[in-house]
Amino acid sequence: MSNLFQEKTWPELKEYAEKNALIILPVGTVEEHSLYLPVDTDARIAEYLAAQIAEDIQDEIPVLVMPTVWSGYTPKVVQAFGGAMAVRPQIFIEMMHDICASIARMGFSKLFMLDCHGQHGPMLNVVTKLIADEFGFYYSSATPVPFFAREFNEIRASERGGCSHACEYETSLILHISPELVKPEKFTDVDKLKYHSDFIAGDACYGGQKVVWSTFGIQQPLYGACGDPTGATAETGRIITEAVRKNCGRWLREYYFHKRILPED
């Protein structure tokens, strides 16, 4: 049976709300991904991984997957390459708030935003605060990276600086999901990230970022990437997918079944 929100009738959605179903909201965007990946890379990854996660938990948790958010904030330095459907940060926050508020008004108290675009984290964090204050529902948001970084780092081909945008892990995922859309003959490592310090991780999968400082302010890309796709493979994409499926599934079970601790507990 389908677990897609958009395929349900309103009485069916009401039944899901009464069952306290978990909502998964995939969040991506449309923007350039260098010379070799489609502009819908983030949205495509978000939609695919959300479906995989839902499949992993659906026997234990009533779950619905929302249509993927395919437009969001893209900085001007990235817009310069073309392909971006750019939404101003304040408008993106309002849009995401209104989507989440619509879900909250239907009675769904548990919602997880799978954030597959690197610019969105602070804005989605704001949205969770607004929803908590307005409805008393504590929604959640995360990128897929924490759910696959350990497994990926064990097999990755790129050195530190190889993973952030149009990089080894995103390219591997698209090779796994839609290989016909990838142009391997155009792979280049010219835009791998070259700066790392005690404060700047310089790689999305290494962790350890201690300050806010835009990658695009540290290094100007030539072709629009931030990383090295040259070692990407479909097999790596499969391993990433399995890690996200397993580890995000673990998180969502924890999130869904947790009972809020009260002072008397």
Short mmCIF file of C-alpha atoms in Angstrom, two decimals:
data_model
loop_
_atom_site.label_atom_id
_atom_site.label_comp_id
_atom_site.label_asym_id
_atom_site.label_seq_id
_atom_site.Cartn_x
_atom_site.Cartn_y
_atom_site.Cartn_z
CA MET A 1 0.00 0.00 0.00
CA SER A 2 1.28 3.45 -0.88
CA ASN A 3 2.59 5.67 1.91
CA LEU A 4 2.58 8.82 -0.23
CA PHE A 5 0.66 11.70 1.36
CA GLN A 6 -0.52 13.03 -1.99
CA GLU A 7 -2.19 9.77 -2.98
CA LYS A 8 -4.56 9.76 0.00
CA THR A 9 -8.09 11.13 0.24
CA TRP A 10 -8.88 13.56 3.02
CA PRO A 11 -10.77 10.94 5.07
CA GLU A 12 -7.75 8.65 4.78
CA LEU A 13 -5.46 11.44 5.97
CA LYS A 14 -7.76 12.03 8.90
CA GLU A 15 -7.41 8.35 9.82
CA TYR A 16 -3.63 8.64 9.63
CA ALA A 17 -3.71 11.65 11.94
CA GLU A 18 -5.87 9.70 14.41
CA LYS A 19 -3.27 6.92 14.30
CA ASN A 20 -0.58 9.50 15.11
CA ALA A 21 1.26 8.84 11.85
CA LEU A 22 4.77 10.15 11.32
CA ILE A 23 5.19 12.59 8.42
CA ILE A 24 8.46 12.59 6.46
CA LEU A 25 9.00 15.79 4.47
CA PRO A 26 11.87 15.54 1.92
CA VAL A 27 13.52 18.93 1.34
CA GLY A 28 15.81 19.64 -1.60
CA THR A 29 16.21 22.31 -4.23
CA VAL A 30 16.94 22.86 -7.91
CA GLU A 31 20.35 24.42 -8.62
CA GLU A 32 23.55 23.75 -10.55
CA HIS A 33 25.58 20.71 -9.61
CA SER A 34 28.71 21.37 -11.68
CA LEU A 35 29.26 19.91 -15.16
CA TYR A 36 28.14 16.35 -14.51
CA LEU A 37 25.01 16.18 -12.30
CA PRO A 38 21.41 17.28 -12.99
CA VAL A 39 20.11 20.47 -11.43
CA ASP A 40 17.51 18.50 -9.45
CA THR A 41 20.20 16.48 -7.63
CA ASP A 42 19.24 17.60 -4.11
CA ALA A 43 15.51 17.13 -4.68
CA ARG A 44 16.07 13.77 -6.40
CA ILE A 45 18.20 12.50 -3.50
CA ALA A 46 15.69 13.77 -0.92
CA GLU A 47 12.75 12.05 -2.60
CA TYR A 48 14.62 8.77 -3.01
CA LEU A 49 16.04 8.59 0.50
CA ALA A 50 12.72 9.55 2.10
CA ALA A 51 11.06 6.63 0.31
CA GLN A 52 13.81 4.28 1.48
CA ILE A 53 13.50 5.41 5.09
CA ALA A 54 9.72 5.08 5.05
CA GLU A 55 10.00 1.56 3.67
CA ASP A 56 12.35 0.63 6.51
CA ILE A 57 9.99 1.76 9.30
CA GLN A 58 6.51 1.26 7.82
CA ASP A 59 5.91 -2.11 9.50
CA GLU A 60 6.38 -0.50 12.92
CA ILE A 61 5.24 3.09 12.49
CA PRO A 62 2.35 4.53 10.46
CA VAL A 63 4.19 6.83 8.06
CA LEU A 64 3.40 9.20 5.21
CA VAL A 65 5.92 10.79 2.82
CA MET A 66 5.11 14.31 1.63
CA PRO A 67 5.81 15.63 -1.88
CA THR A 68 9.40 16.84 -2.10
CA VAL A 69 10.16 20.53 -1.62
CA TRP A 70 12.18 21.31 -4.75
CA SER A 71 12.91 25.03 -4.36
CA GLY A 72 14.84 26.82 -1.66
CA TYR A 73 17.62 29.23 -0.81
CA THR A 74 20.64 29.27 -3.14
CA PRO A 75 23.38 31.88 -2.64
CA LYS A 76 24.14 34.31 -5.45
CA VAL A 77 27.57 32.80 -6.07
CA VAL A 78 25.83 29.54 -7.02
CA GLN A 79 23.04 31.26 -8.94
CA ALA A 80 25.71 32.69 -11.24
CA PHE A 81 26.15 29.26 -12.85
CA GLY A 82 22.47 29.05 -13.82
CA GLY A 83 19.74 26.53 -13.04
CA ALA A 84 18.78 27.76 -9.57
CA MET A 85 15.18 28.31 -8.49
CA ALA A 86 16.23 30.67 -5.70
CA VAL A 87 13.91 31.57 -2.82
CA ARG A 88 14.92 34.30 -0.38
CA PRO A 89 15.76 32.93 3.10
CA GLN A 90 12.90 34.71 4.85
CA ILE A 91 10.42 33.51 2.21
CA PHE A 92 11.75 29.95 2.46
CA ILE A 93 11.26 30.03 6.23
CA GLU A 94 7.71 31.29 5.80
CA MET A 95 6.96 28.69 3.12
CA MET A 96 8.31 25.83 5.23
CA HIS A 97 6.49 27.16 8.29
CA ASP A 98 3.22 27.22 6.40
CA ILE A 99 3.71 23.68 5.06
CA CYS A 100 4.48 22.41 8.56
CA ALA A 101 1.66 24.46 10.11
CA SER A 102 -0.76 22.92 7.62
CA ILE A 103 0.34 19.46 8.76
CA ALA A 104 0.08 20.51 12.41
CA ARG A 105 -3.47 21.80 11.93
CA MET A 106 -4.41 18.36 10.56
CA GLY A 107 -3.35 16.92 13.91
CA PHE A 108 -0.01 15.34 13.02
CA SER A 109 2.32 15.80 16.00
CA LYS A 110 5.42 14.08 14.58
CA LEU A 111 7.16 15.37 11.45
CA PHE A 112 10.71 14.86 10.22
CA MET A 113 12.28 17.08 7.55
CA LEU A 114 14.98 15.25 5.56
CA ASP A 115 17.18 18.16 4.49
CA CYS A 116 19.24 17.31 1.39
CA HIS A 117 20.42 20.84 0.56
CA GLY A 118 23.34 22.25 2.53
CA GLN A 119 22.03 25.81 2.84
CA HIS A 120 18.75 24.99 4.58
CA GLY A 121 19.75 23.83 8.05
CA PRO A 122 19.50 27.12 10.00
CA MET A 123 16.20 27.99 8.32
CA LEU A 124 14.58 24.64 9.07
CA ASN A 125 15.80 24.96 12.65
CA VAL A 126 13.89 28.25 12.89
CA VAL A 127 10.79 26.53 11.50
CA THR A 128 10.87 23.87 14.23
CA LYS A 129 10.97 26.62 16.86
CA LEU A 130 8.04 28.47 15.31
CA ILE A 131 5.93 25.30 15.13
CA ALA A 132 6.76 24.36 18.72
CA ASP A 133 5.68 27.77 20.00
CA GLU A 134 2.55 27.85 17.85
CA PHE A 135 1.26 24.29 18.18
CA GLY A 136 3.26 22.58 20.92
CA PHE A 137 4.51 20.00 18.40
CA TYR A 138 8.25 19.34 18.34
CA TYR A 139 9.14 18.63 14.74
CA SER A 140 12.60 17.41 13.74
CA SER A 141 15.08 18.09 10.95
CA ALA A 142 18.41 16.60 9.85
CA THR A 143 20.59 16.16 6.80
CA PRO A 144 21.34 12.59 5.71
CA VAL A 145 25.07 13.06 6.34
CA PRO A 146 25.13 12.04 10.04
CA PHE A 147 23.30 8.85 9.12
CA PHE A 148 25.91 7.69 6.57
CA ALA A 149 29.19 9.51 7.32
CA ARG A 150 30.85 6.66 9.24
CA GLU A 151 30.08 4.03 6.61
CA PHE A 152 31.01 6.37 3.77
CA ASN A 153 34.31 7.48 5.31
CA GLU A 154 35.37 3.83 5.57
CA ILE A 155 35.18 3.39 1.78
CA ARG A 156 35.49 6.87 0.28
CA ALA A 157 37.97 7.46 -2.53
CA SER A 158 38.39 11.21 -2.03
CA GLU A 159 40.65 12.86 0.51
CA ARG A 160 39.43 15.45 2.99
CA GLY A 161 37.90 18.25 0.94
CA GLY A 162 36.18 15.85 -1.45
CA CYS A 163 32.66 16.12 -0.07
CA SER A 164 30.30 19.05 0.15
CA HIS A 165 28.45 19.85 -3.09
CA ALA A 166 28.42 17.94 -6.42
CA CYS A 167 30.95 15.80 -4.60
CA GLU A 168 31.79 12.13 -4.20
CA TYR A 169 28.77 11.25 -2.07
CA GLU A 170 26.16 13.18 -4.09
CA THR A 171 27.59 11.87 -7.35
CA SER A 172 27.61 8.31 -5.99
CA LEU A 173 23.98 8.64 -4.94
CA ILE A 174 22.90 9.85 -8.39
CA LEU A 175 24.94 7.05 -10.01
CA HIS A 176 22.90 4.68 -7.83
CA ILE A 177 19.52 6.39 -8.31
CA SER A 178 19.64 7.72 -11.90
CA PRO A 179 22.92 6.72 -13.59
CA GLU A 180 21.68 7.83 -16.99
CA LEU A 181 21.76 11.46 -15.79
CA VAL A 182 25.43 11.47 -14.76
CA LYS A 183 28.21 12.60 -17.14
CA PRO A 184 31.38 10.82 -15.89
CA GLU A 185 33.44 12.11 -18.80
CA LYS A 186 33.11 15.59 -17.25
CA PHE A 187 34.29 14.64 -13.76
CA THR A 188 36.99 16.95 -12.42
CA ASP A 189 38.58 17.50 -9.02
CA VAL A 190 39.44 21.13 -9.69
CA ASP A 191 36.79 22.30 -7.18
CA LYS A 192 37.78 20.04 -4.26
CA LEU A 193 37.94 22.00 -1.01
CA LYS A 194 41.47 23.07 -0.20
CA TYR A 195 41.11 24.79 3.18
CA HIS A 196 40.88 22.97 6.54
CA SER A 197 41.70 24.07 10.08
CA ASP A 198 40.87 23.38 13.71
CA PHE A 199 37.70 25.42 13.17
CA ILE A 200 36.78 24.62 9.55
CA ALA A 201 36.08 20.99 8.64
CA GLY A 202 36.39 21.62 4.91
CA ASP A 203 34.41 18.45 4.23
CA ALA A 204 30.76 17.69 5.00
CA CYS A 205 31.52 14.11 6.06
CA TYR A 206 34.41 14.78 8.42
CA GLY A 207 32.46 16.78 10.99
CA GLY A 208 34.16 19.12 13.42
CA GLN A 209 32.90 22.41 11.96
CA LYS A 210 33.06 24.84 14.89
CA VAL A 211 32.11 28.17 13.32
CA VAL A 212 29.75 29.54 10.69
CA TRP A 213 31.72 30.59 7.61
CA SER A 214 30.40 29.95 4.13
CA THR A 215 32.41 27.58 1.97
CA PHE A 216 31.84 29.97 -0.93
CA GLY A 217 33.50 32.75 1.06
CA ILE A 218 36.54 30.55 1.63
CA GLN A 219 36.95 29.20 -1.90
CA GLN A 220 35.51 30.27 -5.24
CA PRO A 221 34.52 27.31 -7.42
CA LEU A 222 35.47 27.17 -11.07
CA TYR A 223 32.66 24.87 -12.25
CA GLY A 224 30.24 25.10 -9.32
CA ALA A 225 31.26 22.10 -7.20
CA CYS A 226 32.66 21.89 -3.69
CA GLY A 227 34.39 18.54 -3.69
CA ASP A 228 35.85 15.75 -5.80
CA PRO A 229 33.50 13.39 -7.74
CA THR A 230 36.21 11.44 -9.52
CA GLY A 231 36.03 8.39 -7.24
CA ALA A 232 32.24 8.21 -7.12
CA THR A 233 30.59 4.86 -7.85
CA ALA A 234 27.08 3.44 -7.87
CA GLU A 235 28.21 0.90 -5.25
CA THR A 236 29.19 3.71 -2.92
CA GLY A 237 25.75 5.20 -3.53
CA ARG A 238 24.16 1.89 -2.58
CA ILE A 239 26.17 1.71 0.64
CA ILE A 240 25.20 5.30 1.51
CA THR A 241 21.55 4.46 0.88
CA GLU A 242 21.65 1.38 3.12
CA ALA A 243 23.33 3.38 5.89
CA VAL A 244 20.73 6.16 5.71
CA ARG A 245 17.92 3.64 5.62
CA LYS A 246 19.22 1.83 8.70
CA ASN A 247 20.47 4.72 10.81
CA CYS A 248 17.77 7.26 10.03
CA GLY A 249 15.25 4.48 10.66
CA ARG A 250 16.82 4.04 14.10
CA TRP A 251 16.50 7.77 14.77
CA LEU A 252 12.86 7.91 13.67
CA ARG A 253 11.94 5.00 15.93
CA GLU A 254 13.58 6.87 18.80
CA TYR A 255 11.80 10.11 17.88
CA TYR A 256 8.40 8.54 17.29
CA PHE A 257 8.17 6.37 20.40
CA HIS A 258 9.67 8.87 22.85
CA LYS A 259 7.28 10.12 25.52
CA ARG A 260 8.03 13.62 26.70
CA ILE A 261 9.63 13.58 30.16
CA LEU A 262 7.64 15.59 32.69
CA PRO A 263 8.92 17.09 35.97
CA GLU A 264 7.20 14.41 38.04
CA ASP A 265 8.79 11.58 36.02
#
